[in-house]
Backbone as CSV, one residue per row, in Angstrom:
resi,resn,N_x,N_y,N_z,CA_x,CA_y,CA_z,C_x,C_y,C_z
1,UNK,-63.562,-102.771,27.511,-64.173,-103.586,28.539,-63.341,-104.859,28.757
2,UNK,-63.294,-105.174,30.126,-61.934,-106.251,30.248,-63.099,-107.479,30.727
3,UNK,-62.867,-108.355,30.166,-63.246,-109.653,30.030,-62.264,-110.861,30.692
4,UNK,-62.671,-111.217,31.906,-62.213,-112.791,32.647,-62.865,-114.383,32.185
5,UNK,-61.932,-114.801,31.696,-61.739,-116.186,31.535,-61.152,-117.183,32.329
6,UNK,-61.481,-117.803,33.269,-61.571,-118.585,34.631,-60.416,-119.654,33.810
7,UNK,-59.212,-119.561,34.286,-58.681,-121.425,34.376,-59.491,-121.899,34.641
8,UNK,-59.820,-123.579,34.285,-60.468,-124.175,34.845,-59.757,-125.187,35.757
9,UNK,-60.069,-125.267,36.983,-59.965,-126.360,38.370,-60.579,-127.820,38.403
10,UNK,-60.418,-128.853,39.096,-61.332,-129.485,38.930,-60.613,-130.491,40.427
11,UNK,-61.306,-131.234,40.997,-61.327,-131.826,42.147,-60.442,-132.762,41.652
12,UNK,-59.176,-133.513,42.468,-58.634,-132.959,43.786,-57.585,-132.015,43.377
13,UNK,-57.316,-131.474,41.989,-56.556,-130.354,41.824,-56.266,-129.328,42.388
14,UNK,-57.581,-128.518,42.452,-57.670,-127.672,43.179,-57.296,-127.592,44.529
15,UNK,-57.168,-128.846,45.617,-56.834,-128.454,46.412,-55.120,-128.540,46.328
16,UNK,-55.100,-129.482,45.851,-53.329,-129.519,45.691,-53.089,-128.053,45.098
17,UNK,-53.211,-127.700,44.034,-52.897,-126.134,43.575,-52.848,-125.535,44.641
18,UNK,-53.769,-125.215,45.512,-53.841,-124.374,46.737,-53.296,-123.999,47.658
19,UNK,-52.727,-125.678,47.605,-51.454,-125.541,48.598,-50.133,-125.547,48.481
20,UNK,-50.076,-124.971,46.982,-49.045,-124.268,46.345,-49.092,-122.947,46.008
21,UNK,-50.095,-122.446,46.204,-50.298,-120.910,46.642,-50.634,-120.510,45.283
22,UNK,-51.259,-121.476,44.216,-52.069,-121.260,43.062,-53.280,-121.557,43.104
23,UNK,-54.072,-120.280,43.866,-55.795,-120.594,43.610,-56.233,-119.927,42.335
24,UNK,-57.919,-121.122,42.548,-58.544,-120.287,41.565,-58.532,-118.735,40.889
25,UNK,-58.918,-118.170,41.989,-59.121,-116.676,41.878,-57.927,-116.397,40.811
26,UNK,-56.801,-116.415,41.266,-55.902,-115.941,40.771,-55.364,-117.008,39.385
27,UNK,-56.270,-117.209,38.819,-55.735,-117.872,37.892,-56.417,-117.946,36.478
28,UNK,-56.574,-116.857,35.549,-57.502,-116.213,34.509,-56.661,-116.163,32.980
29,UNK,-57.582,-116.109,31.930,-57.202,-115.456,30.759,-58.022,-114.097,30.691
30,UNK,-57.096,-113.065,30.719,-57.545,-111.369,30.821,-57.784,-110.734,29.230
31,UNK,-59.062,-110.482,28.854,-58.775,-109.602,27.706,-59.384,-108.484,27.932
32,UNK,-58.413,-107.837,27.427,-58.642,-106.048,27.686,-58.634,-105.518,26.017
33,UNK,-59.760,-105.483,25.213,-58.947,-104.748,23.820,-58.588,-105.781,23.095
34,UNK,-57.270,-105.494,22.320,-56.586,-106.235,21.951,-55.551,-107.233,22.744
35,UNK,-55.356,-106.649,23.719,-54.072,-107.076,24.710,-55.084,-108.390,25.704
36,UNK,-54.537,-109.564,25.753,-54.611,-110.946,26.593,-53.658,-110.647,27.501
37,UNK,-53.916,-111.217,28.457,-53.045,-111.835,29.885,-53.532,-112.972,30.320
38,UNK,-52.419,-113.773,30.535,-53.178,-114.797,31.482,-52.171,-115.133,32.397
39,UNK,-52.656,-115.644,33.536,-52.082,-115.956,34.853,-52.457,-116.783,35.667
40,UNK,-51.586,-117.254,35.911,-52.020,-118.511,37.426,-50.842,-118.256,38.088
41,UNK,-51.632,-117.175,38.998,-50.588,-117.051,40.864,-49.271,-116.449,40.482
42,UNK,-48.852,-116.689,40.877,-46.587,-116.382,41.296,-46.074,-116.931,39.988
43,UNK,-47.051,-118.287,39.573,-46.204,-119.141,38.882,-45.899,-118.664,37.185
44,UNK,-46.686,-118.438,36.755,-46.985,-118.051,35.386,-47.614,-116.525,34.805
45,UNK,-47.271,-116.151,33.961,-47.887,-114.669,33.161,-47.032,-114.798,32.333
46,UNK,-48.374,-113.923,31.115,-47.683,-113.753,29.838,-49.214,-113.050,29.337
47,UNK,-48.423,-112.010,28.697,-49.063,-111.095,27.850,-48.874,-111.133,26.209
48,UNK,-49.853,-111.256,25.683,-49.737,-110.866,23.920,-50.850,-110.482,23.871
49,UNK,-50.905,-110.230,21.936,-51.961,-109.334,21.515,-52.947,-110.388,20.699
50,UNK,-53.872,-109.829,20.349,-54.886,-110.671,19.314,-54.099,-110.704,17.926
51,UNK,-53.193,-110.257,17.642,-52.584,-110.818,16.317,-51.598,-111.092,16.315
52,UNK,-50.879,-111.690,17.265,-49.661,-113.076,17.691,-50.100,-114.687,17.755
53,UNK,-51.846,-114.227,17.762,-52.308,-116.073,17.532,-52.304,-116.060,16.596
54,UNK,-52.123,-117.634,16.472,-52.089,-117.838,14.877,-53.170,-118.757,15.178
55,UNK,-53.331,-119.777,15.738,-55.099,-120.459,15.617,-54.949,-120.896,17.508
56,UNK,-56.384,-121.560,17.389,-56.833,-121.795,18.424,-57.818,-122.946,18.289
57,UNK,-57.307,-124.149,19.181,-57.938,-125.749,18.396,-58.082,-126.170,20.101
58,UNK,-58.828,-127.117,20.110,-58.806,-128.187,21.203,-57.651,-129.078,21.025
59,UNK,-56.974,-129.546,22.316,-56.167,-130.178,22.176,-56.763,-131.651,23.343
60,UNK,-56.218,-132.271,23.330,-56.393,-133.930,23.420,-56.563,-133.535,25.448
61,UNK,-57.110,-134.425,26.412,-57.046,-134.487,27.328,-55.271,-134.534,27.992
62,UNK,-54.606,-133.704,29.261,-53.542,-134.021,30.070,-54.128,-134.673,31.030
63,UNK,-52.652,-135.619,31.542,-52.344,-135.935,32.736,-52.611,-135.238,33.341
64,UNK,-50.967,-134.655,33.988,-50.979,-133.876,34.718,-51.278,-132.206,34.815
65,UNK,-51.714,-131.449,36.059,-52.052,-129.794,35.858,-51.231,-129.273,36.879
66,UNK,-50.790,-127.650,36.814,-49.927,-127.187,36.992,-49.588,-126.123,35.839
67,UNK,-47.976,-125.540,36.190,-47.600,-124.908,35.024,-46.238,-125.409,34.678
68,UNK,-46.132,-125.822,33.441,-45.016,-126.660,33.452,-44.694,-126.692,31.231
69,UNK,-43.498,-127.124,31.282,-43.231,-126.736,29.211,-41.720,-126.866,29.608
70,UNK,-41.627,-127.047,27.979,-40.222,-126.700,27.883,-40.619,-126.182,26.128
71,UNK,-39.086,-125.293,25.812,-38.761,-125.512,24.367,-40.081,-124.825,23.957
72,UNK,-40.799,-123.861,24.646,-41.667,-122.914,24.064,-42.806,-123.558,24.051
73,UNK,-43.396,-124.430,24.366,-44.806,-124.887,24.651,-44.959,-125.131,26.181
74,UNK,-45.699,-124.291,26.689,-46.488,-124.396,27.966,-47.882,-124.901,28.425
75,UNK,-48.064,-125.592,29.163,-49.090,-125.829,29.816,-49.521,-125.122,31.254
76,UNK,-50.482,-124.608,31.362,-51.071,-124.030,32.520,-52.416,-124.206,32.513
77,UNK,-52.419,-125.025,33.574,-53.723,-125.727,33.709,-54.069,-126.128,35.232
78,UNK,-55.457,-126.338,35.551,-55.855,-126.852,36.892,-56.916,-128.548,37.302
79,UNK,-57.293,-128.482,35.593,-58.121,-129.558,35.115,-57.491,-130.306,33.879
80,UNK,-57.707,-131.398,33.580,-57.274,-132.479,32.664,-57.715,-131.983,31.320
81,UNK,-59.416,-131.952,31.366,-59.831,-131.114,30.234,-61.047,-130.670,30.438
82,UNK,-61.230,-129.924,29.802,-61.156,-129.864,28.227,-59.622,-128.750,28.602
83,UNK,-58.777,-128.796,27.043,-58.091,-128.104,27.576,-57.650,-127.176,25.682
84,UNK,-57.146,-125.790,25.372,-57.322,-125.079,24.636,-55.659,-125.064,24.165
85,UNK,-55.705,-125.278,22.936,-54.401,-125.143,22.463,-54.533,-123.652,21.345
86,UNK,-53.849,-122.657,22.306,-53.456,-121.564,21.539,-51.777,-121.588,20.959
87,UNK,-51.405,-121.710,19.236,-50.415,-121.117,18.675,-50.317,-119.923,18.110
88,UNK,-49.032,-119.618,18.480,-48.629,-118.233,18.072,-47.814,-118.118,16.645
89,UNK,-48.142,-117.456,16.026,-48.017,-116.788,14.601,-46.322,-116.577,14.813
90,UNK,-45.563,-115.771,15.865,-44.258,-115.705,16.339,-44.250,-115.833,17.315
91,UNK,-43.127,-116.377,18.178,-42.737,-116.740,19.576,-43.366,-115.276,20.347
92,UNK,-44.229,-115.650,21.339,-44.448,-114.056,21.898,-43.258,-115.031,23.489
93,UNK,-43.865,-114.111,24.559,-43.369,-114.237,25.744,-43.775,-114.262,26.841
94,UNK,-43.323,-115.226,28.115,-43.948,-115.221,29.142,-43.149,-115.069,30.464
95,UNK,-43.382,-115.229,31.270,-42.806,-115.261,32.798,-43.472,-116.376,33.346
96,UNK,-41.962,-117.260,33.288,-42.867,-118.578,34.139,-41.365,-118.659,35.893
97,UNK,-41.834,-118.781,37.106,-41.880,-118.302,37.896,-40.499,-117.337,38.405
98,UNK,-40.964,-115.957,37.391,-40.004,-114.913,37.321,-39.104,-114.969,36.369
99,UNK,-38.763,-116.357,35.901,-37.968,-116.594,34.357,-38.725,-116.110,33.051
100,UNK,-37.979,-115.487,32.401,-38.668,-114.658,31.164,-38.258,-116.284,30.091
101,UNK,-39.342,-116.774,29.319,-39.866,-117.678,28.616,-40.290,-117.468,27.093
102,UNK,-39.795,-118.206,26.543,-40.705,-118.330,24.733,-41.787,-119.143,24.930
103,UNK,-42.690,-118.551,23.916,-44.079,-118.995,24.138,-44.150,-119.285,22.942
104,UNK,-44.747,-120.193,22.104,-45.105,-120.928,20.998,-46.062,-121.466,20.960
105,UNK,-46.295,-122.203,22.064,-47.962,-123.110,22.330,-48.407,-122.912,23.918
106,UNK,-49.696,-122.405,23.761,-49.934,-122.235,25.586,-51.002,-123.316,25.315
107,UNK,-50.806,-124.318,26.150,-52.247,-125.234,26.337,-52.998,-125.042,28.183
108,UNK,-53.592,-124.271,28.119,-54.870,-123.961,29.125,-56.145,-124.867,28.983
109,UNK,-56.106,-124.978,30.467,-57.807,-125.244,30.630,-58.411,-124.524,30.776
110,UNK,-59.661,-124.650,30.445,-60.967,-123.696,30.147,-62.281,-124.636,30.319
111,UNK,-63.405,-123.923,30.691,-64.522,-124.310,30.528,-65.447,-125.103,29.121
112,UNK,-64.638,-124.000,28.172,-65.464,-124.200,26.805,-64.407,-123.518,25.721
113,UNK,-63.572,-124.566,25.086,-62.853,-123.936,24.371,-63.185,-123.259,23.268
114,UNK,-64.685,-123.201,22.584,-64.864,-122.664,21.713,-65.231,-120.851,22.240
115,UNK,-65.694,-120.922,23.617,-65.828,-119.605,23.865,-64.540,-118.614,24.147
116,UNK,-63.809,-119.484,24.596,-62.211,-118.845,24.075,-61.967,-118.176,22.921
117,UNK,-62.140,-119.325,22.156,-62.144,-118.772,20.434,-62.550,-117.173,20.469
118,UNK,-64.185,-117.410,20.820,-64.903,-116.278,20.366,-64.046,-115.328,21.217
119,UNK,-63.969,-114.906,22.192,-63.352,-114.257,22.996,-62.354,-113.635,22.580
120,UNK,-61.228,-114.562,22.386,-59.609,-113.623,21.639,-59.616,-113.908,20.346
121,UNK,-60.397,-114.537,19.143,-60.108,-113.696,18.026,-61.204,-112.917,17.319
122,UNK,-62.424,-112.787,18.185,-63.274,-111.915,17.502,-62.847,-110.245,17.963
């Protein structure tokens, strides 16, 4: 059963995102199984499994939202916060816009980072 996890948006983000051709809709953490996806638009994807995290913590409020990292920590986000710091156990991988990427830290916004939790490591 595949399970959607909403980026979270938040005013006036959302409209700026929008008019970068990153809407809501299109902008989720996918779990299918074992296998995650997450995506926002053109700009970002990346797939791993439930045993490439290594934990999953709240991380401090951002500035700015967007999708944006260097040096293997990414941010993809639409809201300031709350926002979910997933590390990976080993570098998995992403596609950030069509560039194949190391992934080490994804920090996403979310609604409720603890339901994240429950979500990809139960």
């Amino acid at each position: 059963m595949k399970t959607r996890i909403p980026i979270r948006y938040t005013r006036p983000w959302s409209w700026i995102l929008m008019i970068f051709a990153l809407p809501q809709p299109l902008a989720y953490i996918e779990v299918d199984g074992d296998t995650i996806r997450v995506r926002m638009s053109w700009a970002f994807r990346a797939k791993f499994t439930r045993g490439d995290i290594s934990t999953i913590t709240a991380n401090r409020p951002v500035v700015s939202v967007g999708v944006h990292g260097w040096n293997g920590r990414w941010l993809v986000n639409g809201a300031n916060r709350p926002v979910a710091k997933i590390a990976f156990a080993l570098p998995a991988h992403a596609r950030v816009l069509g560039f194949r990427v190391s992934l080490r830290e994804l920090l996403v916004s979310v609604a409720d980072v603890a339901e994240l939790q429950r979500a990809l490591l139960t």
